[in-house]
Amino acid sequence: MIIEIGAFCLILSLILSVAQVGLSVIGRVRRSAVFYGAGEGAAGAAFLMVLIGFAALMYAFITSDFSVANVAANSHSAKPMLYKVAGVWGSHEGSMLLWCLALTGFGAIVALMARGLPAAMKSVVVASQGSLGVLFLAYTVFASNPFMRLLQPPVEGRSLNPLLQDPALAFHPPFLYGGYVGFSIVFSFAIAALIEGRVDAAWARWVRPWSLAAWSLLTVGITLGAFWAYYELGWGGWWFWDPVENASFMPWLIGTALLHSAVVTEKRGALPGWTVFLALGSFTFSMLGAFLVRSGVLTSVHAFAVDPERGILLLTILGLAAGTGFGLFAWRAPKLAPGGLFAPISREGALVINNLILSAATVTVLLGTLYPLIKEALTGQSLSVGTPYFNLTFAPLMALAFLVLPIGPLLSWKRGDGLGALQRLWAAAGLAMAVGLLVLWIQKPTHAAAAVGMGLGVWLIIGVVVEIAERIHLGRASLAEVRRRLGGLPRGAWGMSLAHAGLGVFTLGACFETAYKIEAAQALTINQSLAVGTYQVQLSDVVAANGPNYIAERGLVTVTKNGKPVCEAKPERRFYPANSQTTSEVALCLEGLDDVYLVLGERRVGSESQPAWLVRAYWNPLARLIFLGPLLMALGGAVSISDRRLRFAAPRRAAEAGPVAVPAE
Amino acid sequence: MKGLGLLGWLLVAVLSMGAAADPSERLADPAMEARAKALFPEIRCMVCQNESIDDSQADLAVDLRKIVREEVAAGRSDTEVRTYLVQRYGEYVMLKPAFSLTNAALWVTPFAIVFLGLLAFFGLKRSSPDQGQETALTSEEQALLRKLRASEVE
C-alpha cells in the first residue's frame, strides 16, 4: 500500500509541476499576484509529493519488500541498514528519484523562501524550474519508475554491487546530486535574466549563493568519490580520468568559471552575457553527465545503472532543456547592456583569463571523453584517450591558471598595477622556485612535472597569505589597525582565500604523493614481513571474518617504524556470494598526513608449502592533503555563502535599513 | 628546522624507492623492471572497464604485463614495444593517443582555445578606444570623490 502511495505521489508531483509552469506563466503574463502565489504553492506541493514518494521507496528498501522490482534488483535482506538506505539511490530509478527530489526541493526553496526577488523575475525562475521538473519527473514516471511491482516476488534480492557498499559511496550521491541539480536553479535564473532582459549586479548577487552552494556540494561529492576510489578499488589511485569522473568534473569546471565570472558581473556589471552563458552551461554539463553515466555510451570503472534505451530519452531531455536555454541566449543576449570597460591588466582581466583557461580545460575534458566516440563514428577505428593525454593537456593548462591565480586578487578593478602585484608576491615566487628546484635536485629528472606542481602548490598557498596580509595592511599600519582590518574582512574574502589555499594544498598533496609514493608487494607467510619505505609490515595472522552478507579473510598486519609500533591494520579480502564478487577492503594507517595503505591479496603456496598471502603495501606521503584540499575549497564556498551581504533577502533588507548598514568594502 | 626535516624525509623516500609489482612477475634486472613499469600506465587493459595494466588484476592485464616485460628483457626500446603492441592489438591498446595528423584536433584544440582567446582578449582590448571614453571629472564630481575617500579612511 505504501508503495502505491509513493507511486501516486510521484504522478501527482508531475501534475503539480505542470501546474507550477502554467500558473507561473499566466501570472507573469497578467502580472497577477494571485497566480504568482499559486505557482509558488504548486512548487512547494510538488516537492512535498516527491518527498513522500522518496520516503515510500526508502521504506520499501528498509523493510526489504522484494515485490518492488527496484528493491529486488538492488537490495538484500542481509545487507547492513546503512546500505539498505543508501540502496535507494544506488540504482538508475532510485538515483533519478533523488535527482527529482533535489530539483523540486531547490525549486521549492526559491519559490517559498527567496523574498528579495522582483515578482516577475521570480515567476520566470519558478516556471523554468517547473519545466525542468516536468521533464525529469515525466522521465521518472514513464521510463524509470522505481515503484514497479513484480507479479512473482523473489524470496531474496540480488543485492547492491559490493563495491558500492561503502560509507563514502553511500553519502557520495546525495552531495553529487545536490551539486548537479543545484546548478538547475542557476540555469533557471539565467532563463529569467534572458526573458526579463536583466543581467546586472543585483541579478549576479541573487545567483551567487546558488552557484556557490551547488559548487560546494559538487566539490564534496567529487572528493568523496575520489576517496572511495582511493581505498575501495585497491591500488591506491584516486583519479583515473574515467568518463564518469570526467562527467562530474566538467560541471565543476564550468561552475568554477561561473563563480569567478559572476564576481565580475556583481562588482563591475561587466561580462553579463558570458556569465549567463556559463550559468546555462553548468546545468547543461550536469545533464550531459547524467546522460553519459547512464547511457552506457562510454566504458568506465564506475558505470552503473546503464541502459542505452533510456539514454536516448535522457539525451532528448538534455537537448530540449539546453536547446531552449541556448536558443533563448542567441536571441536575447545581444540585447543585454554591455558592462563596464576595463584594461587587460586588471582584476577583471585576471578573471577573464581564469575563465578562458577553465573553459579550455572543460573543452579538453569533454574532447578527451568523447573523442573515442567521435573517432569511431567517423573512421570506424577505436582508440583510447587515457591519463597520459590529460597529463599532457589538462595539467599544463592548470599550471598556467595556477601561475596567474595569486596575481588576480592583488590587482585592482578596472586598471591594475601588474608590476606592483608581482613585487608584492616576490616572497611567494622565491619560495615556490626553491621548492621546485629542491624537488628537481632530489628527484630523478623524469619527475620534473612533479617539481613544477609542488612549486605551484607553494605559490598558491603563500599567494593567499600575501593577499590577506595586503588586505589587512600588515607591516604598513599599526597593530591596532591591522587587527581592526582583520576583523572587518568580509566572509566572502575569507571564503575565497580558503578555496584558493585549498587548491594549493590539493596540488601540493597530489604532486607529492605522485612523485614520492613507494609500493611494495610480496607473498608473505604468517609472521613474515616486508619493508615499504621506513615501515616494516608484518603479517601476524589471517583469520576468517564473515560479515552479514559476505565471507572474508582478515589479515592482522602489524606496522612498525624503527621498531616502534605504528598501527595494527586489518585489511580484508571479501567474497559476496549474492553477486559472486570478490573485493579488497583496504586498511589505512594514518601517519600524520601520510597513509600506509595495505591490501590483502589472494592466498598462495609459500615456502615449505606454508600458505602465503600476497600483501601489497603502499606508503602514500601527504595523501590526505589530496582530500583535505578540496574539502577546504568546499568550506570556502560555505563560508562565502554565509556572508550576510549575499543572503537571499540581503539587498532589500539593506535598502530598508538605509546605507548605514552596508559594510564598507 | 622544518625545512631540514622535510629534506631528510625526501631523501629517505627516494633512497628506499622499491618495486611494487607482484614478486612472481618481476624482472631480475631492476633497470629493465623500472622501464617496463614505466610503460604499464600507458597500456590499456582492454577487457577491463577503463584501467591501465598497471592497475588491473585481470588475467589479460597479467598477460600484457608479461608480454611487455618479455619485450623489454629481449632488448627492445620503449618505442618498439609500443609499436609491437599497437600492431598486435590496434590503437585501442594505447591510453595515450598517437600524435598523428588524424588526432590533431584532439591534441591541438586545448592550447588553440587559450592561445586564440588570449590573442582576442589582448588584441581587442588594445584596439578598443578604452582611454577615449573616459572623460575628466567635473569639479563637483571631484569634490564628491574627495568626500567619499575621506569617509572611507576613517
PDB file of C-alpha atoms in Angstrom, chain A residues 24-258:
ATOM      1  CA  SER A  24       3.621  30.996 -13.103  1.00  0.00           C
ATOM      2  CA  VAL A  25       3.477  31.758 -16.822  1.00  0.00           C
ATOM      3  CA  ILE A  26      -0.096  33.082 -16.577  1.00  0.00           C
ATOM      4  CA  GLY A  27       0.967  35.088 -13.536  1.00  0.00           C
ATOM      5  CA  ARG A  28       3.869  36.593 -15.458  1.00  0.00           C
ATOM      6  CA  VAL A  29       1.709  37.454 -18.489  1.00  0.00           C
ATOM      7  CA  ARG A  30      -1.098  39.010 -16.419  1.00  0.00           C
ATOM      8  CA  ARG A  31       1.264  40.297 -13.719  1.00  0.00           C
ATOM      9  CA  SER A  32      -1.127  38.796 -11.199  1.00  0.00           C
ATOM     10  CA  ALA A  33      -0.023  38.238  -7.612  1.00  0.00           C
ATOM     11  CA  VAL A  34      -2.672  35.533  -7.186  1.00  0.00           C
ATOM     12  CA  PHE A  35      -1.220  33.420  -9.987  1.00  0.00           C
ATOM     13  CA  TYR A  36       2.333  34.088  -8.802  1.00  0.00           C
ATOM     14  CA  GLY A  37       1.363  32.747  -5.392  1.00  0.00           C
ATOM     15  CA  ALA A  38      -0.459  29.761  -6.882  1.00  0.00           C
ATOM     16  CA  GLY A  39       2.608  28.837  -8.974  1.00  0.00           C
ATOM     17  CA  GLU A  40       4.840  29.086  -5.917  1.00  0.00           C
ATOM     18  CA  GLY A  41       2.415  26.967  -3.901  1.00  0.00           C
ATOM     19  CA  ALA A  42       2.436  24.325  -6.625  1.00  0.00           C
ATOM     20  CA  ALA A  43       6.235  24.276  -6.488  1.00  0.00           C
ATOM     21  CA  GLY A  44       6.110  23.619  -2.749  1.00  0.00           C
ATOM     22  CA  ALA A  45       3.469  20.920  -3.144  1.00  0.00           C
ATOM     23  CA  ALA A  46       5.396  19.202  -5.961  1.00  0.00           C
ATOM     24  CA  PHE A  47       8.393  18.942  -3.655  1.00  0.00           C
ATOM     25  CA  LEU A  48       6.264  17.542  -0.845  1.00  0.00           C
ATOM     26  CA  MET A  49       4.883  14.850  -3.163  1.00  0.00           C
ATOM     27  CA  VAL A  50       8.342  13.780  -4.366  1.00  0.00           C
ATOM     28  CA  LEU A  51       9.455  13.705  -0.739  1.00  0.00           C
ATOM     29  CA  ILE A  52       6.592  11.328   0.142  1.00  0.00           C
ATOM     30  CA  GLY A  53       7.465   9.170  -2.870  1.00  0.00           C
ATOM     31  CA  PHE A  54      11.105   9.108  -1.806  1.00  0.00           C
ATOM     32  CA  ALA A  55      10.141   8.144   1.750  1.00  0.00           C
ATOM     33  CA  ALA A  56       7.918   5.348   0.397  1.00  0.00           C
ATOM     34  CA  LEU A  57      10.792   3.912  -1.650  1.00  0.00           C
ATOM     35  CA  MET A  58      13.097   4.148   1.340  1.00  0.00           C
ATOM     36  CA  TYR A  59      10.505   2.283   3.396  1.00  0.00           C
ATOM     37  CA  ALA A  60      10.451  -0.489   0.770  1.00  0.00           C
ATOM     38  CA  PHE A  61      14.236  -0.779   0.946  1.00  0.00           C
ATOM     39  CA  ILE A  62      14.347  -0.770   4.736  1.00  0.00           C
ATOM     40  CA  THR A  63      11.680  -3.453   5.000  1.00  0.00           C
ATOM     41  CA  SER A  64      13.241  -5.417   2.093  1.00  0.00           C
ATOM     42  CA  ASP A  65       9.976  -5.521   0.155  1.00  0.00           C
ATOM     43  CA  PHE A  66      11.080  -7.651  -2.795  1.00  0.00           C
ATOM     44  CA  SER A  67       7.721  -7.337  -4.523  1.00  0.00           C
ATOM     45  CA  VAL A  68       9.082  -3.982  -5.700  1.00  0.00           C
ATOM     46  CA  ALA A  69      11.234  -4.678  -8.759  1.00  0.00           C
ATOM     47  CA  ASN A  70      13.767  -1.993  -7.850  1.00  0.00           C
ATOM     48  CA  VAL A  71      14.275  -3.359  -4.334  1.00  0.00           C
ATOM     49  CA  ALA A  72      14.548  -6.932  -5.591  1.00  0.00           C
ATOM     50  CA  ALA A  73      17.203  -5.901  -8.083  1.00  0.00           C
ATOM     51  CA  ASN A  74      19.267  -3.763  -5.732  1.00  0.00           C
ATOM     52  CA  SER A  75      18.797  -4.923  -2.153  1.00  0.00           C
ATOM     53  CA  HIS A  76      19.260  -7.966   0.012  1.00  0.00           C
ATOM     54  CA  SER A  77      17.708  -8.795   3.374  1.00  0.00           C
ATOM     55  CA  ALA A  78      21.132  -9.391   4.952  1.00  0.00           C
ATOM     56  CA  LYS A  79      22.552  -6.047   3.860  1.00  0.00           C
ATOM     57  CA  PRO A  80      23.533  -3.652   6.680  1.00  0.00           C
ATOM     58  CA  MET A  81      20.948  -0.922   7.363  1.00  0.00           C
ATOM     59  CA  LEU A  82      23.130   1.928   6.063  1.00  0.00           C
ATOM     60  CA  TYR A  83      23.354   0.253   2.663  1.00  0.00           C
ATOM     61  CA  LYS A  84      19.661  -0.573   2.611  1.00  0.00           C
ATOM     62  CA  VAL A  85      19.023   3.170   2.960  1.00  0.00           C
ATOM     63  CA  ALA A  86      21.799   4.080   0.508  1.00  0.00           C
ATOM     64  CA  GLY A  87      20.421   1.446  -1.867  1.00  0.00           C
ATOM     65  CA  VAL A  88      17.559   3.858  -2.548  1.00  0.00           C
ATOM     66  CA  TRP A  89      19.910   5.928  -4.704  1.00  0.00           C
ATOM     67  CA  GLY A  90      22.133   3.020  -5.775  1.00  0.00           C
ATOM     68  CA  SER A  91      20.120   2.209  -8.892  1.00  0.00           C
ATOM     69  CA  HIS A  92      19.105   4.051 -12.030  1.00  0.00           C
ATOM     70  CA  GLU A  93      15.478   4.530 -10.960  1.00  0.00           C
ATOM     71  CA  GLY A  94      16.274   5.498  -7.387  1.00  0.00           C
ATOM     72  CA  SER A  95      19.002   7.929  -8.354  1.00  0.00           C
ATOM     73  CA  MET A  96      16.646   9.654 -10.786  1.00  0.00           C
ATOM     74  CA  LEU A  97      14.150   9.979  -7.936  1.00  0.00           C
ATOM     75  CA  LEU A  98      16.893  11.566  -5.816  1.00  0.00           C
ATOM     76  CA  TRP A  99      17.601  13.897  -8.751  1.00  0.00           C
ATOM     77  CA  CYS A 100      13.907  14.884  -8.874  1.00  0.00           C
ATOM     78  CA  LEU A 101      13.839  15.341  -5.101  1.00  0.00           C
ATOM     79  CA  ALA A 102      16.737  17.797  -5.307  1.00  0.00           C
ATOM     80  CA  LEU A 103      15.255  19.527  -8.360  1.00  0.00           C
ATOM     81  CA  THR A 104      11.841  20.127  -6.780  1.00  0.00           C
ATOM     82  CA  GLY A 105      13.441  20.817  -3.390  1.00  0.00           C
ATOM     83  CA  PHE A 106      15.588  23.646  -4.706  1.00  0.00           C
ATOM     84  CA  GLY A 107      12.610  24.915  -6.688  1.00  0.00           C
ATOM     85  CA  ALA A 108      10.501  24.975  -3.535  1.00  0.00           C
ATOM     86  CA  ILE A 109      13.197  26.870  -1.628  1.00  0.00           C
ATOM     87  CA  VAL A 110      13.302  29.590  -4.283  1.00  0.00           C
ATOM     88  CA  ALA A 111       9.503  29.713  -4.562  1.00  0.00           C
ATOM     89  CA  LEU A 112       8.759  29.845  -0.853  1.00  0.00           C
ATOM     90  CA  MET A 113      11.827  31.381   0.756  1.00  0.00           C
ATOM     91  CA  ALA A 114      13.501  33.810  -1.654  1.00  0.00           C
ATOM     92  CA  ARG A 115      11.943  37.151  -0.774  1.00  0.00           C
ATOM     93  CA  GLY A 116      14.233  39.752  -2.282  1.00  0.00           C
ATOM     94  CA  LEU A 117      13.455  38.899  -5.896  1.00  0.00           C
ATOM     95  CA  PRO A 118      11.196  41.051  -8.083  1.00  0.00           C
ATOM     96  CA  ALA A 119       7.909  39.157  -8.527  1.00  0.00           C
ATOM     97  CA  ALA A 120       8.111  38.978 -12.328  1.00  0.00           C
ATOM     98  CA  MET A 121      11.610  37.576 -12.394  1.00  0.00           C
ATOM     99  CA  LYS A 122      10.811  35.136  -9.622  1.00  0.00           C
ATOM    100  CA  SER A 123       7.810  33.809 -11.526  1.00  0.00           C
ATOM    101  CA  VAL A 124      10.009  33.062 -14.539  1.00  0.00           C
ATOM    102  CA  VAL A 125      12.524  31.268 -12.303  1.00  0.00           C
ATOM    103  CA  VAL A 126       9.709  29.194 -10.785  1.00  0.00           C
ATOM    104  CA  ALA A 127       8.267  28.443 -14.238  1.00  0.00           C
ATOM    105  CA  SER A 128      11.663  27.410 -15.617  1.00  0.00           C
ATOM    106  CA  GLN A 129      12.384  25.216 -12.610  1.00  0.00           C
ATOM    107  CA  GLY A 130       8.914  23.708 -13.027  1.00  0.00           C
ATOM    108  CA  SER A 131       9.625  22.931 -16.695  1.00  0.00           C
ATOM    109  CA  LEU A 132      12.787  21.080 -15.744  1.00  0.00           C
ATOM    110  CA  GLY A 133      10.709  19.287 -13.103  1.00  0.00           C
ATOM    111  CA  VAL A 134       8.149  18.252 -15.734  1.00  0.00           C
ATOM    112  CA  LEU A 135      10.890  16.822 -17.986  1.00  0.00           C
ATOM    113  CA  PHE A 136      12.638  14.824 -15.302  1.00  0.00           C
ATOM    114  CA  LEU A 137       9.503  13.744 -13.418  1.00  0.00           C
ATOM    115  CA  ALA A 138       7.892  12.582 -16.669  1.00  0.00           C
ATOM    116  CA  TYR A 139      11.025  10.590 -17.394  1.00  0.00           C
ATOM    117  CA  THR A 140      10.922   9.070 -13.906  1.00  0.00           C
ATOM    118  CA  VAL A 141       7.203   8.252 -14.025  1.00  0.00           C
ATOM    119  CA  PHE A 142       7.058   6.823 -17.551  1.00  0.00           C
ATOM    120  CA  ALA A 143      10.511   5.418 -18.277  1.00  0.00           C
ATOM    121  CA  SER A 144      12.220   4.886 -14.946  1.00  0.00           C
ATOM    122  CA  ASN A 145       9.548   4.279 -12.342  1.00  0.00           C
ATOM    123  CA  PRO A 146      11.026   2.884  -9.131  1.00  0.00           C
ATOM    124  CA  PHE A 147       7.644   1.708  -7.836  1.00  0.00           C
ATOM    125  CA  MET A 148       7.015  -1.082 -10.361  1.00  0.00           C
ATOM    126  CA  ARG A 149       5.779  -4.249  -8.660  1.00  0.00           C
ATOM    127  CA  LEU A 150       6.765  -7.785  -9.567  1.00  0.00           C
ATOM    128  CA  LEU A 151       3.989 -10.337 -10.158  1.00  0.00           C
ATOM    129  CA  GLN A 152       6.113 -13.072  -8.625  1.00  0.00           C
ATOM    130  CA  PRO A 153       8.323 -11.527  -5.971  1.00  0.00           C
ATOM    131  CA  PRO A 154      11.606 -13.367  -5.329  1.00  0.00           C
ATOM    132  CA  VAL A 155      12.449 -14.679  -1.862  1.00  0.00           C
ATOM    133  CA  GLU A 156      15.750 -12.807  -1.813  1.00  0.00           C
ATOM    134  CA  GLY A 157      17.044  -9.703  -3.586  1.00  0.00           C
ATOM    135  CA  ARG A 158      20.003  -9.526  -5.946  1.00  0.00           C
ATOM    136  CA  SER A 159      21.823  -7.090  -3.647  1.00  0.00           C
ATOM    137  CA  LEU A 160      23.764  -3.931  -4.306  1.00  0.00           C
ATOM    138  CA  ASN A 161      27.129  -4.126  -6.061  1.00  0.00           C
ATOM    139  CA  PRO A 162      29.512  -4.810  -3.136  1.00  0.00           C
ATOM    140  CA  LEU A 163      31.894  -2.106  -4.325  1.00  0.00           C
ATOM    141  CA  LEU A 164      29.110   0.379  -3.638  1.00  0.00           C
ATOM    142  CA  GLN A 165      28.553  -0.925  -0.120  1.00  0.00           C
ATOM    143  CA  ASP A 166      30.796   1.631   1.461  1.00  0.00           C
ATOM    144  CA  PRO A 167      30.153   4.642   3.699  1.00  0.00           C
ATOM    145  CA  ALA A 168      31.898   7.120   1.370  1.00  0.00           C
ATOM    146  CA  LEU A 169      29.804   5.953  -1.534  1.00  0.00           C
ATOM    147  CA  ALA A 170      26.606   5.920   0.490  1.00  0.00           C
ATOM    148  CA  PHE A 171      26.932   9.684   1.000  1.00  0.00           C
ATOM    149  CA  HIS A 172      28.583  10.463  -2.319  1.00  0.00           C
ATOM    150  CA  PRO A 173      25.409  10.600  -4.496  1.00  0.00           C
ATOM    151  CA  PRO A 174      23.419  12.998  -2.281  1.00  0.00           C
ATOM    152  CA  PHE A 175      26.270  15.516  -2.368  1.00  0.00           C
ATOM    153  CA  LEU A 176      26.930  14.977  -6.053  1.00  0.00           C
ATOM    154  CA  TYR A 177      23.274  15.342  -6.986  1.00  0.00           C
ATOM    155  CA  GLY A 178      22.912  18.353  -4.742  1.00  0.00           C
ATOM    156  CA  GLY A 179      25.692  19.899  -6.818  1.00  0.00           C
ATOM    157  CA  TYR A 180      24.456  18.759 -10.226  1.00  0.00           C
ATOM    158  CA  VAL A 181      20.891  19.797  -9.570  1.00  0.00           C
ATOM    159  CA  GLY A 182      21.868  22.928  -7.635  1.00  0.00           C
ATOM    160  CA  PHE A 183      23.022  24.291 -10.973  1.00  0.00           C
ATOM    161  CA  SER A 184      19.431  23.899 -12.226  1.00  0.00           C
ATOM    162  CA  ILE A 185      18.485  26.953 -10.148  1.00  0.00           C
ATOM    163  CA  VAL A 186      21.351  28.864 -11.706  1.00  0.00           C
ATOM    164  CA  PHE A 187      20.056  27.718 -15.118  1.00  0.00           C
ATOM    165  CA  SER A 188      16.554  28.965 -14.255  1.00  0.00           C
ATOM    166  CA  PHE A 189      17.939  32.309 -13.105  1.00  0.00           C
ATOM    167  CA  ALA A 190      19.744  32.597 -16.435  1.00  0.00           C
ATOM    168  CA  ILE A 191      16.493  31.889 -18.310  1.00  0.00           C
ATOM    169  CA  ALA A 192      14.744  34.534 -16.215  1.00  0.00           C
ATOM    170  CA  ALA A 193      17.542  37.030 -16.863  1.00  0.00           C
ATOM    171  CA  LEU A 194      17.262  36.489 -20.616  1.00  0.00           C
ATOM    172  CA  ILE A 195      13.471  36.774 -20.648  1.00  0.00           C
ATOM    173  CA  GLU A 196      13.427  39.827 -18.397  1.00  0.00           C
ATOM    174  CA  GLY A 197      16.443  41.307 -20.196  1.00  0.00           C
ATOM    175  CA  ARG A 198      18.125  41.994 -16.904  1.00  0.00           C
ATOM    176  CA  VAL A 199      21.642  40.887 -16.021  1.00  0.00           C
ATOM    177  CA  ASP A 200      23.102  43.295 -13.507  1.00  0.00           C
ATOM    178  CA  ALA A 201      24.828  43.390 -10.142  1.00  0.00           C
ATOM    179  CA  ALA A 202      21.598  42.535  -8.314  1.00  0.00           C
ATOM    180  CA  TRP A 203      20.988  39.503 -10.529  1.00  0.00           C
ATOM    181  CA  ALA A 204      24.554  38.295 -10.002  1.00  0.00           C
ATOM    182  CA  ARG A 205      24.019  38.656  -6.264  1.00  0.00           C
ATOM    183  CA  TRP A 206      20.844  36.538  -6.348  1.00  0.00           C
ATOM    184  CA  VAL A 207      22.583  33.808  -8.314  1.00  0.00           C
ATOM    185  CA  ARG A 208      25.762  33.739  -6.279  1.00  0.00           C
ATOM    186  CA  PRO A 209      24.565  31.814  -3.207  1.00  0.00           C
ATOM    187  CA  TRP A 210      23.095  29.168  -5.510  1.00  0.00           C
ATOM    188  CA  SER A 211      26.149  28.729  -7.658  1.00  0.00           C
ATOM    189  CA  LEU A 212      28.315  28.686  -4.509  1.00  0.00           C
ATOM    190  CA  ALA A 213      26.096  26.083  -2.840  1.00  0.00           C
ATOM    191  CA  ALA A 214      25.941  23.870  -5.934  1.00  0.00           C
ATOM    192  CA  TRP A 215      29.681  24.188  -6.456  1.00  0.00           C
ATOM    193  CA  SER A 216      30.491  23.367  -2.817  1.00  0.00           C
ATOM    194  CA  LEU A 217      28.218  20.319  -2.798  1.00  0.00           C
ATOM    195  CA  LEU A 218      29.693  19.106  -6.083  1.00  0.00           C
ATOM    196  CA  THR A 219      33.202  19.593  -4.677  1.00  0.00           C
ATOM    197  CA  VAL A 220      32.379  17.437  -1.650  1.00  0.00           C
ATOM    198  CA  GLY A 221      30.662  14.868  -3.876  1.00  0.00           C
ATOM    199  CA  ILE A 222      33.623  14.524  -6.228  1.00  0.00           C
ATOM    200  CA  THR A 223      36.037  14.349  -3.281  1.00  0.00           C
ATOM    201  CA  LEU A 224      34.038  11.561  -1.636  1.00  0.00           C
ATOM    202  CA  GLY A 225      34.030   9.702  -4.960  1.00  0.00           C
ATOM    203  CA  ALA A 226      37.786  10.098  -5.289  1.00  0.00           C
ATOM    204  CA  PHE A 227      38.339   8.975  -1.698  1.00  0.00           C
ATOM    205  CA  TRP A 228      36.136   5.966  -2.326  1.00  0.00           C
ATOM    206  CA  ALA A 229      38.158   5.034  -5.418  1.00  0.00           C
ATOM    207  CA  TYR A 230      41.332   5.549  -3.375  1.00  0.00           C
ATOM    208  CA  TYR A 231      40.596   2.951  -0.768  1.00  0.00           C
ATOM    209  CA  GLU A 232      37.976   0.730  -2.338  1.00  0.00           C
ATOM    210  CA  LEU A 233      39.441  -0.122  -5.729  1.00  0.00           C
ATOM    211  CA  GLY A 234      42.584  -1.289  -4.006  1.00  0.00           C
ATOM    212  CA  TRP A 235      45.531   0.093  -5.920  1.00  0.00           C
ATOM    213  CA  GLY A 236      45.881   3.487  -4.305  1.00  0.00           C
ATOM    214  CA  GLY A 237      44.828   5.600  -7.266  1.00  0.00           C
ATOM    215  CA  TRP A 238      42.272   8.346  -6.678  1.00  0.00           C
ATOM    216  CA  TRP A 239      41.636   9.850 -10.088  1.00  0.00           C
ATOM    217  CA  PHE A 240      41.619   7.932 -13.333  1.00  0.00           C
ATOM    218  CA  TRP A 241      40.298  10.402 -15.918  1.00  0.00           C
ATOM    219  CA  ASP A 242      37.496   7.954 -16.249  1.00  0.00           C
ATOM    220  CA  PRO A 243      34.450   9.080 -18.295  1.00  0.00           C
ATOM    221  CA  VAL A 244      32.237   9.021 -15.215  1.00  0.00           C
ATOM    222  CA  GLU A 245      34.697  11.116 -13.243  1.00  0.00           C
ATOM    223  CA  ASN A 246      35.001  13.462 -16.187  1.00  0.00           C
ATOM    224  CA  ALA A 247      31.209  13.729 -16.333  1.00  0.00           C
ATOM    225  CA  SER A 248      31.174  15.126 -12.801  1.00  0.00           C
ATOM    226  CA  PHE A 249      34.295  17.193 -13.332  1.00  0.00           C
ATOM    227  CA  MET A 250      33.006  19.167 -16.334  1.00  0.00           C
ATOM    228  CA  PRO A 251      30.108  20.858 -14.498  1.00  0.00           C
ATOM    229  CA  TRP A 252      32.546  21.557 -11.679  1.00  0.00           C
ATOM    230  CA  LEU A 253      34.999  23.308 -14.001  1.00  0.00           C
ATOM    231  CA  ILE A 254      32.244  25.348 -15.652  1.00  0.00           C
ATOM    232  CA  GLY A 255      30.755  26.077 -12.225  1.00  0.00           C
ATOM    233  CA  THR A 256      34.151  27.335 -11.073  1.00  0.00           C
ATOM    234  CA  ALA A 257      34.360  29.596 -14.125  1.00  0.00           C
ATOM    235  CA  LEU A 258      30.831  30.805 -13.356  1.00  0.00           C
TER     236      LEU A 258
END
